[in-house]
Amino acid sequence: MYQKIKILLILLVFSDVVWASPADTLKIYYDINQKHVMNTARLDSLIKQSSGLKQQIAVVGYADFLGTIEYNQKLALERATLIKYYLDSLMPGFEVSASGKGEIVGYITTGLQGDPQYRSVDVIYNRNQIVVSKPKPPVRLPKLPAKIVRKEPIIIENDGLTAKERINGIASLNVGEAISLDEITFKPGRHYLRQEAVPYLVRMLKVLKKNSNVSIEIQGHICCESDGRDGLDIDEGTVNLSVNRARFIYEYFIKEGISADRLSFIGLGSSRLKVFPEVDTEDEVKNRRVVFMVTGK
């Protein structure tokens, strides 16, 4: 693998062609369940610029979390396809592709009105650019990282306490100690929270805001696998479900005002199962968990 990286970097060094700026994106927004674009003014403006555009345009549709995954996938594709038809009719000679990414979910999936920013279509295009040449700076080959040995956290169970009391108690933990919150659960195969888990995550946020000296590591876990393997994230199509679950919470905390300097995250896949073997769905839920470990005070 290291040799392949070396060869690739050498090829990059001797390449003298650099393309200019990345693609531009025109975003179109929709109401709930809306498929057709009601106002085409922004698309018409793009069409007027067609002489200055490259011949390929990509149209990508999205939906928010309202409805089923299957419905949202269909809706997202229909939104993109209808815009493709419109552009095809008015931009002859252009190659317009349409695809649907389906459901995109914000930080917390609550509310009856969904999330307007994710009910959208991206129209992605490139302007005609001049190809420029410039010398490449010398490339330093990356050092291979040393193997990292991770210590298991000391889980403080406190079984007699409520979830709220256990969350509040994180401020009194020592570095290396952790709490495992079965209440913060995710949708099966996904990195998005169940609605009933939201209040517990909000409680954790409040505790972190109140105790600004506490730093934590967010550790994501999965069920239904073994031998340390990670699971498939059906939203991303990648086999790093535990990582995405931990990152989801990490990004939520940062969005809500917690400094990134106090946070870190890691996905541990199925390497630290709480229940083994899993004999029922309750066991699966217990393994589909998040651990918060204190890393600094």
mmCIF file of C-alpha atoms in Angstrom:
data_model
loop_
_atom_site.group_PDB
_atom_site.id
_atom_site.type_symbol
_atom_site.label_atom_id
_atom_site.label_comp_id
_atom_site.label_asym_id
_atom_site.label_seq_id
_atom_site.Cartn_x
_atom_site.Cartn_y
_atom_site.Cartn_z
ATOM 1 C CA MET A 1 0.000 0.000 0.000
ATOM 2 C CA TYR A 2 2.802 2.425 0.928
ATOM 3 C CA GLN A 3 4.538 1.730 -2.409
ATOM 4 C CA LYS A 4 1.294 2.521 -4.274
ATOM 5 C CA ILE A 5 0.984 5.826 -2.441
ATOM 6 C CA LYS A 6 4.593 6.649 -3.365
ATOM 7 C CA ILE A 7 3.995 5.929 -7.073
ATOM 8 C CA LEU A 8 0.812 8.030 -7.071
ATOM 9 C CA LEU A 9 2.558 10.993 -5.484
ATOM 10 C CA ILE A 10 5.444 10.771 -7.961
ATOM 11 C CA LEU A 11 2.939 10.905 -10.827
ATOM 12 C CA LEU A 12 1.349 13.991 -9.275
ATOM 13 C CA VAL A 13 4.716 15.700 -9.024
ATOM 14 C CA PHE A 14 5.328 15.374 -12.767
ATOM 15 C CA SER A 15 1.822 16.461 -13.709
ATOM 16 C CA ASP A 16 1.720 20.137 -14.757
ATOM 17 C CA VAL A 17 -1.977 20.549 -15.578
ATOM 18 C CA VAL A 18 -4.182 22.221 -12.974
ATOM 19 C CA TRP A 19 -7.867 22.820 -13.535
ATOM 20 C CA ALA A 20 -9.433 25.978 -12.188
ATOM 21 C CA SER A 21 -12.244 26.363 -9.633
ATOM 22 C CA PRO A 22 -14.580 23.514 -8.581
ATOM 23 C CA ALA A 23 -18.145 23.157 -9.780
ATOM 24 C CA ASP A 24 -20.837 25.721 -9.033
ATOM 25 C CA THR A 25 -24.124 24.639 -7.485
ATOM 26 C CA LEU A 26 -27.586 26.109 -7.881
ATOM 27 C CA LYS A 27 -29.899 25.017 -5.048
ATOM 28 C CA ILE A 28 -33.660 24.716 -5.509
ATOM 29 C CA TYR A 29 -35.880 24.303 -2.411
ATOM 30 C CA TYR A 30 -39.269 22.602 -2.042
ATOM 31 C CA ASP A 31 -42.312 22.457 0.232
ATOM 32 C CA ILE A 32 -43.337 19.182 1.881
ATOM 33 C CA ASN A 33 -44.028 16.491 -0.774
ATOM 34 C CA GLN A 34 -43.562 19.042 -3.583
ATOM 35 C CA LYS A 35 -42.091 17.658 -6.812
ATOM 36 C CA HIS A 36 -42.453 20.417 -9.402
ATOM 37 C CA VAL A 37 -40.521 23.693 -9.390
ATOM 38 C CA MET A 38 -43.121 26.414 -8.999
ATOM 39 C CA ASN A 39 -40.798 29.286 -9.918
ATOM 40 C CA THR A 40 -38.228 28.590 -12.656
ATOM 41 C CA ALA A 41 -36.584 32.038 -12.593
ATOM 42 C CA ARG A 42 -33.268 30.760 -11.207
ATOM 43 C CA LEU A 43 -33.159 27.902 -13.704
ATOM 44 C CA ASP A 44 -33.972 30.324 -16.531
ATOM 45 C CA SER A 45 -31.089 32.541 -15.424
ATOM 46 C CA LEU A 46 -28.745 29.549 -15.602
ATOM 47 C CA ILE A 47 -30.033 28.659 -19.078
ATOM 48 C CA LYS A 48 -29.224 32.196 -20.306
ATOM 49 C CA GLN A 49 -25.597 31.574 -19.286
ATOM 50 C CA SER A 50 -25.405 28.310 -21.247
ATOM 51 C CA SER A 51 -22.838 29.601 -23.740
ATOM 52 C CA GLY A 52 -20.349 29.976 -20.902
ATOM 53 C CA LEU A 53 -20.941 26.556 -19.377
ATOM 54 C CA LYS A 54 -19.436 23.149 -19.914
ATOM 55 C CA GLN A 55 -21.678 20.582 -21.583
ATOM 56 C CA GLN A 56 -22.254 18.350 -18.557
ATOM 57 C CA ILE A 57 -24.754 19.231 -15.811
ATOM 58 C CA ALA A 58 -25.647 17.006 -12.855
ATOM 59 C CA VAL A 59 -28.976 17.307 -11.057
ATOM 60 C CA VAL A 60 -29.150 15.695 -7.598
ATOM 61 C CA GLY A 61 -32.355 15.473 -5.561
ATOM 62 C CA TYR A 62 -32.811 15.231 -1.794
ATOM 63 C CA ALA A 63 -35.603 14.853 0.757
ATOM 64 C CA ASP A 64 -35.856 15.407 4.513
ATOM 65 C CA PHE A 65 -36.695 12.805 7.163
ATOM 66 C CA LEU A 66 -40.493 12.968 6.802
ATOM 67 C CA GLY A 67 -41.908 9.779 5.264
ATOM 68 C CA THR A 68 -40.318 6.395 4.700
ATOM 69 C CA ILE A 69 -36.851 5.846 3.252
ATOM 70 C CA GLU A 70 -38.391 4.319 0.110
ATOM 71 C CA TYR A 71 -40.788 7.241 -0.408
ATOM 72 C CA ASN A 72 -38.048 9.817 0.126
ATOM 73 C CA GLN A 73 -35.749 8.063 -2.337
ATOM 74 C CA LYS A 74 -38.499 8.152 -4.970
ATOM 75 C CA LEU A 75 -39.391 11.778 -4.196
ATOM 76 C CA ALA A 76 -35.776 12.929 -4.414
ATOM 77 C CA LEU A 77 -35.315 11.246 -7.798
ATOM 78 C CA GLU A 78 -38.582 12.688 -9.130
ATOM 79 C CA ARG A 79 -37.514 16.199 -8.126
ATOM 80 C CA ALA A 80 -34.201 15.813 -9.938
ATOM 81 C CA THR A 81 -35.781 14.175 -13.003
ATOM 82 C CA LEU A 82 -38.357 16.934 -13.495
ATOM 83 C CA ILE A 83 -35.607 19.572 -13.480
ATOM 84 C CA LYS A 84 -33.596 17.446 -15.925
ATOM 85 C CA TYR A 85 -36.579 17.385 -18.311
ATOM 86 C CA TYR A 86 -36.876 21.173 -18.063
ATOM 87 C CA LEU A 87 -33.188 21.740 -18.783
ATOM 88 C CA ASP A 88 -33.187 19.158 -21.612
ATOM 89 C CA SER A 89 -35.994 21.017 -23.363
ATOM 90 C CA LEU A 90 -34.253 24.393 -23.233
ATOM 91 C CA MET A 91 -30.563 23.444 -23.421
ATOM 92 C CA PRO A 92 -30.133 21.219 -26.500
ATOM 93 C CA GLY A 93 -26.671 19.768 -26.790
ATOM 94 C CA PHE A 94 -26.122 19.584 -23.050
ATOM 95 C CA GLU A 95 -25.740 16.286 -21.231
ATOM 96 C CA VAL A 96 -27.926 16.505 -18.118
ATOM 97 C CA SER A 97 -27.928 13.642 -15.608
ATOM 98 C CA ALA A 98 -30.431 13.145 -12.773
ATOM 99 C CA SER A 99 -30.017 11.186 -9.547
ATOM 100 C CA GLY A 100 -31.712 11.025 -6.160
ATOM 101 C CA LYS A 101 -29.865 10.810 -2.848
ATOM 102 C CA GLY A 102 -33.054 10.245 -0.899
ATOM 103 C CA GLU A 103 -33.454 11.162 2.737
ATOM 104 C CA ILE A 104 -31.038 13.595 4.359
ATOM 105 C CA VAL A 105 -31.482 14.197 8.075
ATOM 106 C CA GLY A 106 -30.434 17.128 10.245
ATOM 107 C CA TYR A 107 -28.976 16.913 13.710
ATOM 108 C CA ILE A 108 -32.198 15.945 15.522
ATOM 109 C CA THR A 109 -35.164 14.452 13.701
ATOM 110 C CA THR A 110 -38.073 16.062 15.500
ATOM 111 C CA GLY A 111 -40.919 18.317 14.412
ATOM 112 C CA LEU A 112 -43.910 17.855 12.163
ATOM 113 C CA GLN A 113 -42.672 20.222 9.458
ATOM 114 C CA GLY A 114 -39.477 18.335 8.659
ATOM 115 C CA ASP A 115 -36.344 20.226 7.711
ATOM 116 C CA PRO A 116 -36.738 22.656 4.756
ATOM 117 C CA GLN A 117 -33.007 22.937 4.052
ATOM 118 C CA TYR A 118 -32.893 19.256 3.063
ATOM 119 C CA ARG A 119 -35.914 19.365 0.724
ATOM 120 C CA SER A 120 -33.829 20.465 -2.222
ATOM 121 C CA VAL A 121 -32.223 19.803 -5.580
ATOM 122 C CA ASP A 122 -28.635 20.678 -6.467
ATOM 123 C CA VAL A 123 -27.965 21.690 -10.069
ATOM 124 C CA ILE A 124 -24.208 21.228 -10.418
ATOM 125 C CA TYR A 125 -22.370 22.775 -13.354
ATOM 126 C CA ASN A 126 -18.941 23.990 -14.470
ATOM 127 C CA ARG A 127 -18.116 27.168 -16.276
ATOM 128 C CA ASN A 128 -15.745 27.006 -19.230
ATOM 129 C CA GLN A 129 -12.300 27.474 -17.733
ATOM 130 C CA ILE A 130 -8.860 28.007 -19.157
ATOM 131 C CA VAL A 131 -6.453 25.235 -18.319
ATOM 132 C CA VAL A 132 -3.395 26.687 -16.657
ATOM 133 C CA SER A 133 0.006 25.187 -16.023
ATOM 134 C CA LYS A 134 2.183 25.823 -13.031
ATOM 135 C CA PRO A 135 5.069 24.031 -11.370
ATOM 136 C CA LYS A 136 4.198 21.587 -8.635
ATOM 137 C CA PRO A 137 5.808 22.101 -5.220
ATOM 138 C CA PRO A 138 7.878 19.223 -3.899
ATOM 139 C CA VAL A 139 5.784 16.510 -2.315
ATOM 140 C CA ARG A 140 6.712 14.984 1.008
ATOM 141 C CA LEU A 141 5.806 11.349 1.357
ATOM 142 C CA PRO A 142 3.548 10.717 4.360
ATOM 143 C CA LYS A 143 4.915 8.860 7.332
ATOM 144 C CA LEU A 144 3.182 5.618 8.144
ATOM 145 C CA PRO A 145 1.317 6.049 11.438
ATOM 146 C CA ALA A 146 2.432 4.050 14.422
ATOM 147 C CA LYS A 147 0.034 1.452 15.741
ATOM 148 C CA ILE A 148 -2.175 2.971 18.432
ATOM 149 C CA VAL A 149 -3.115 0.855 21.436
ATOM 150 C CA ARG A 150 -6.377 2.033 22.992
ATOM 151 C CA LYS A 151 -7.218 1.442 26.609
ATOM 152 C CA GLU A 152 -10.748 0.365 27.444
ATOM 153 C CA PRO A 153 -12.672 2.973 29.417
ATOM 154 C CA ILE A 154 -13.727 2.224 32.974
ATOM 155 C CA ILE A 155 -17.509 2.075 32.655
ATOM 156 C CA ILE A 156 -19.342 3.527 35.656
ATOM 157 C CA GLU A 157 -22.695 1.750 35.600
ATOM 158 C CA ASN A 158 -24.601 3.269 38.572
ATOM 159 C CA ASP A 159 -27.514 0.959 37.809
ATOM 160 C CA GLY A 160 -29.612 2.358 40.664
ATOM 161 C CA LEU A 161 -29.635 5.854 39.189
ATOM 162 C CA THR A 162 -31.926 7.346 36.562
ATOM 163 C CA ALA A 163 -30.535 8.287 33.153
ATOM 164 C CA LYS A 164 -30.697 11.965 34.117
ATOM 165 C CA GLU A 165 -28.692 11.301 37.304
ATOM 166 C CA ARG A 166 -26.101 9.258 35.389
ATOM 167 C CA ILE A 167 -25.685 12.008 32.807
ATOM 168 C CA ASN A 168 -25.368 14.674 35.500
ATOM 169 C CA GLY A 169 -22.705 12.543 37.177
ATOM 170 C CA ILE A 170 -20.287 12.686 34.248
ATOM 171 C CA ALA A 171 -18.829 15.881 35.707
ATOM 172 C CA SER A 172 -17.651 13.916 38.759
ATOM 173 C CA LEU A 173 -15.917 11.144 36.793
ATOM 174 C CA ASN A 174 -12.143 10.835 36.597
ATOM 175 C CA VAL A 175 -10.174 10.842 33.351
ATOM 176 C CA GLY A 176 -10.562 7.422 31.734
ATOM 177 C CA GLU A 177 -13.934 6.753 33.349
ATOM 178 C CA ALA A 178 -17.064 6.645 31.222
ATOM 179 C CA ILE A 179 -20.817 6.181 31.156
ATOM 180 C CA SER A 180 -22.650 3.973 28.699
ATOM 181 C CA LEU A 181 -26.059 5.366 27.809
ATOM 182 C CA ASP A 182 -28.476 2.758 26.496
ATOM 183 C CA GLU A 183 -31.062 5.555 26.326
ATOM 184 C CA ILE A 184 -29.245 7.277 23.457
ATOM 185 C CA THR A 185 -30.321 4.914 20.704
ATOM 186 C CA PHE A 186 -30.171 5.025 16.933
ATOM 187 C CA LYS A 187 -32.370 3.823 14.148
ATOM 188 C CA PRO A 188 -31.264 0.311 13.077
ATOM 189 C CA GLY A 189 -28.568 0.471 10.413
ATOM 190 C CA ARG A 190 -28.504 4.274 10.551
ATOM 191 C CA HIS A 191 -26.572 7.024 12.298
ATOM 192 C CA TYR A 192 -29.649 9.106 13.136
ATOM 193 C CA LEU A 193 -31.232 9.158 16.593
ATOM 194 C CA ARG A 194 -34.568 7.684 17.521
ATOM 195 C CA GLN A 195 -36.912 10.443 18.618
ATOM 196 C CA GLU A 196 -37.125 9.101 22.188
ATOM 197 C CA ALA A 197 -33.334 9.495 22.517
ATOM 198 C CA VAL A 198 -33.345 13.243 21.871
ATOM 199 C CA PRO A 199 -34.082 14.434 25.457
ATOM 200 C CA TYR A 200 -31.107 12.464 26.808
ATOM 201 C CA LEU A 201 -28.730 13.989 24.275
ATOM 202 C CA VAL A 202 -30.063 17.449 25.114
ATOM 203 C CA ARG A 203 -29.447 16.703 28.819
ATOM 204 C CA MET A 204 -25.844 15.724 28.022
ATOM 205 C CA LEU A 205 -25.418 19.000 26.110
ATOM 206 C CA LYS A 206 -26.622 20.979 29.139
ATOM 207 C CA VAL A 207 -24.185 19.154 31.438
ATOM 208 C CA LEU A 208 -21.268 19.885 29.087
ATOM 209 C CA LYS A 209 -22.219 23.561 28.909
ATOM 210 C CA LYS A 210 -22.448 23.775 32.686
ATOM 211 C CA ASN A 211 -19.125 21.984 33.233
ATOM 212 C CA SER A 212 -16.798 23.683 30.771
ATOM 213 C CA ASN A 213 -13.735 21.979 32.257
ATOM 214 C CA VAL A 214 -14.867 18.507 31.143
ATOM 215 C CA SER A 215 -13.605 17.043 27.854
ATOM 216 C CA ILE A 216 -15.029 13.818 26.458
ATOM 217 C CA GLU A 217 -14.543 11.203 23.795
ATOM 218 C CA ILE A 218 -17.695 9.944 22.077
ATOM 219 C CA GLN A 219 -17.441 6.235 21.305
ATOM 220 C CA GLY A 220 -19.905 4.715 18.836
ATOM 221 C CA HIS A 221 -20.910 1.035 18.916
ATOM 222 C CA ILE A 222 -23.120 -1.243 16.839
ATOM 223 C CA CYS A 223 -25.047 -4.466 17.207
ATOM 224 C CA CYS A 224 -25.522 -7.486 15.033
ATOM 225 C CA GLU A 225 -21.885 -7.978 13.998
ATOM 226 C CA SER A 226 -18.917 -9.717 15.569
ATOM 227 C CA ASP A 227 -15.115 -9.975 15.367
ATOM 228 C CA GLY A 228 -14.803 -6.224 15.709
ATOM 229 C CA ARG A 229 -16.343 -5.503 12.321
ATOM 230 C CA ASP A 230 -18.226 -2.282 11.721
ATOM 231 C CA GLY A 231 -21.695 -2.164 10.204
ATOM 232 C CA LEU A 232 -23.216 -0.817 7.006
ATOM 233 C CA ASP A 233 -24.611 2.711 7.247
ATOM 234 C CA ILE A 234 -27.589 2.493 4.896
ATOM 235 C CA ASP A 235 -27.776 6.296 4.576
ATOM 236 C CA GLU A 236 -24.162 6.686 3.471
ATOM 237 C CA GLY A 237 -23.626 3.296 1.822
ATOM 238 C CA THR A 238 -20.385 2.902 3.766
ATOM 239 C CA VAL A 239 -19.240 0.306 6.284
ATOM 240 C CA ASN A 240 -18.451 2.688 9.147
ATOM 241 C CA LEU A 241 -21.746 2.905 11.024
ATOM 242 C CA SER A 242 -20.209 3.232 14.499
ATOM 243 C CA VAL A 243 -17.982 6.088 13.323
ATOM 244 C CA ASN A 244 -20.902 7.941 11.784
ATOM 245 C CA ARG A 245 -22.973 7.560 14.956
ATOM 246 C CA ALA A 246 -20.198 9.038 17.082
ATOM 247 C CA ARG A 247 -19.578 11.812 14.530
ATOM 248 C CA PHE A 248 -23.295 12.655 14.453
ATOM 249 C CA ILE A 249 -23.241 13.460 18.199
ATOM 250 C CA TYR A 250 -19.859 15.192 17.943
ATOM 251 C CA GLU A 251 -21.145 17.540 15.230
ATOM 252 C CA TYR A 252 -24.368 18.188 17.156
ATOM 253 C CA PHE A 253 -22.433 19.303 20.244
ATOM 254 C CA ILE A 254 -20.224 21.613 18.171
ATOM 255 C CA LYS A 255 -23.252 23.088 16.408
ATOM 256 C CA GLU A 256 -24.779 23.813 19.817
ATOM 257 C CA GLY A 257 -21.724 25.699 21.080
ATOM 258 C CA ILE A 258 -19.383 23.128 22.638
ATOM 259 C CA SER A 259 -15.750 23.795 21.674
ATOM 260 C CA ALA A 260 -14.235 21.183 19.389
ATOM 261 C CA ASP A 261 -11.144 21.292 21.620
ATOM 262 C CA ARG A 262 -13.172 19.497 24.309
ATOM 263 C CA LEU A 263 -14.486 16.778 22.016
ATOM 264 C CA SER A 264 -13.243 13.771 20.092
ATOM 265 C CA PHE A 265 -15.005 10.777 18.605
ATOM 266 C CA ILE A 266 -14.258 7.248 17.488
ATOM 267 C CA GLY A 267 -16.190 4.295 16.129
ATOM 268 C CA LEU A 268 -15.418 0.941 17.724
ATOM 269 C CA GLY A 269 -17.672 -1.221 15.574
ATOM 270 C CA SER A 270 -18.502 -4.518 17.283
ATOM 271 C CA SER A 271 -15.174 -4.768 19.116
ATOM 272 C CA ARG A 272 -16.670 -4.096 22.567
ATOM 273 C CA LEU A 273 -20.074 -5.733 22.707
ATOM 274 C CA LYS A 274 -21.977 -5.146 25.923
ATOM 275 C CA VAL A 275 -24.118 -8.261 25.404
ATOM 276 C CA PHE A 276 -22.858 -11.425 23.713
ATOM 277 C CA PRO A 277 -24.373 -13.434 22.228
ATOM 278 C CA GLU A 278 -27.372 -11.378 21.185
ATOM 279 C CA VAL A 279 -30.460 -13.544 21.571
ATOM 280 C CA ASP A 280 -33.221 -10.963 21.053
ATOM 281 C CA THR A 281 -33.883 -7.403 19.917
ATOM 282 C CA GLU A 282 -33.359 -6.113 23.466
ATOM 283 C CA ASP A 283 -29.781 -7.384 23.371
ATOM 284 C CA GLU A 284 -29.271 -5.686 20.018
ATOM 285 C CA VAL A 285 -30.481 -2.364 21.425
ATOM 286 C CA LYS A 286 -28.031 -2.646 24.341
ATOM 287 C CA ASN A 287 -25.145 -3.050 21.893
ATOM 288 C CA ARG A 288 -26.359 -0.224 19.650
ATOM 289 C CA ARG A 289 -25.064 2.329 22.131
ATOM 290 C CA VAL A 290 -22.852 5.321 22.773
ATOM 291 C CA VAL A 291 -20.186 5.639 25.465
ATOM 292 C CA PHE A 292 -18.996 9.007 26.775
ATOM 293 C CA MET A 293 -15.494 8.829 28.248
ATOM 294 C CA VAL A 294 -13.889 11.667 30.190
ATOM 295 C CA THR A 295 -10.569 12.629 28.569
ATOM 296 C CA GLY A 296 -9.765 15.817 30.459
ATOM 297 C CA LYS A 297 -10.832 17.986 33.395
#
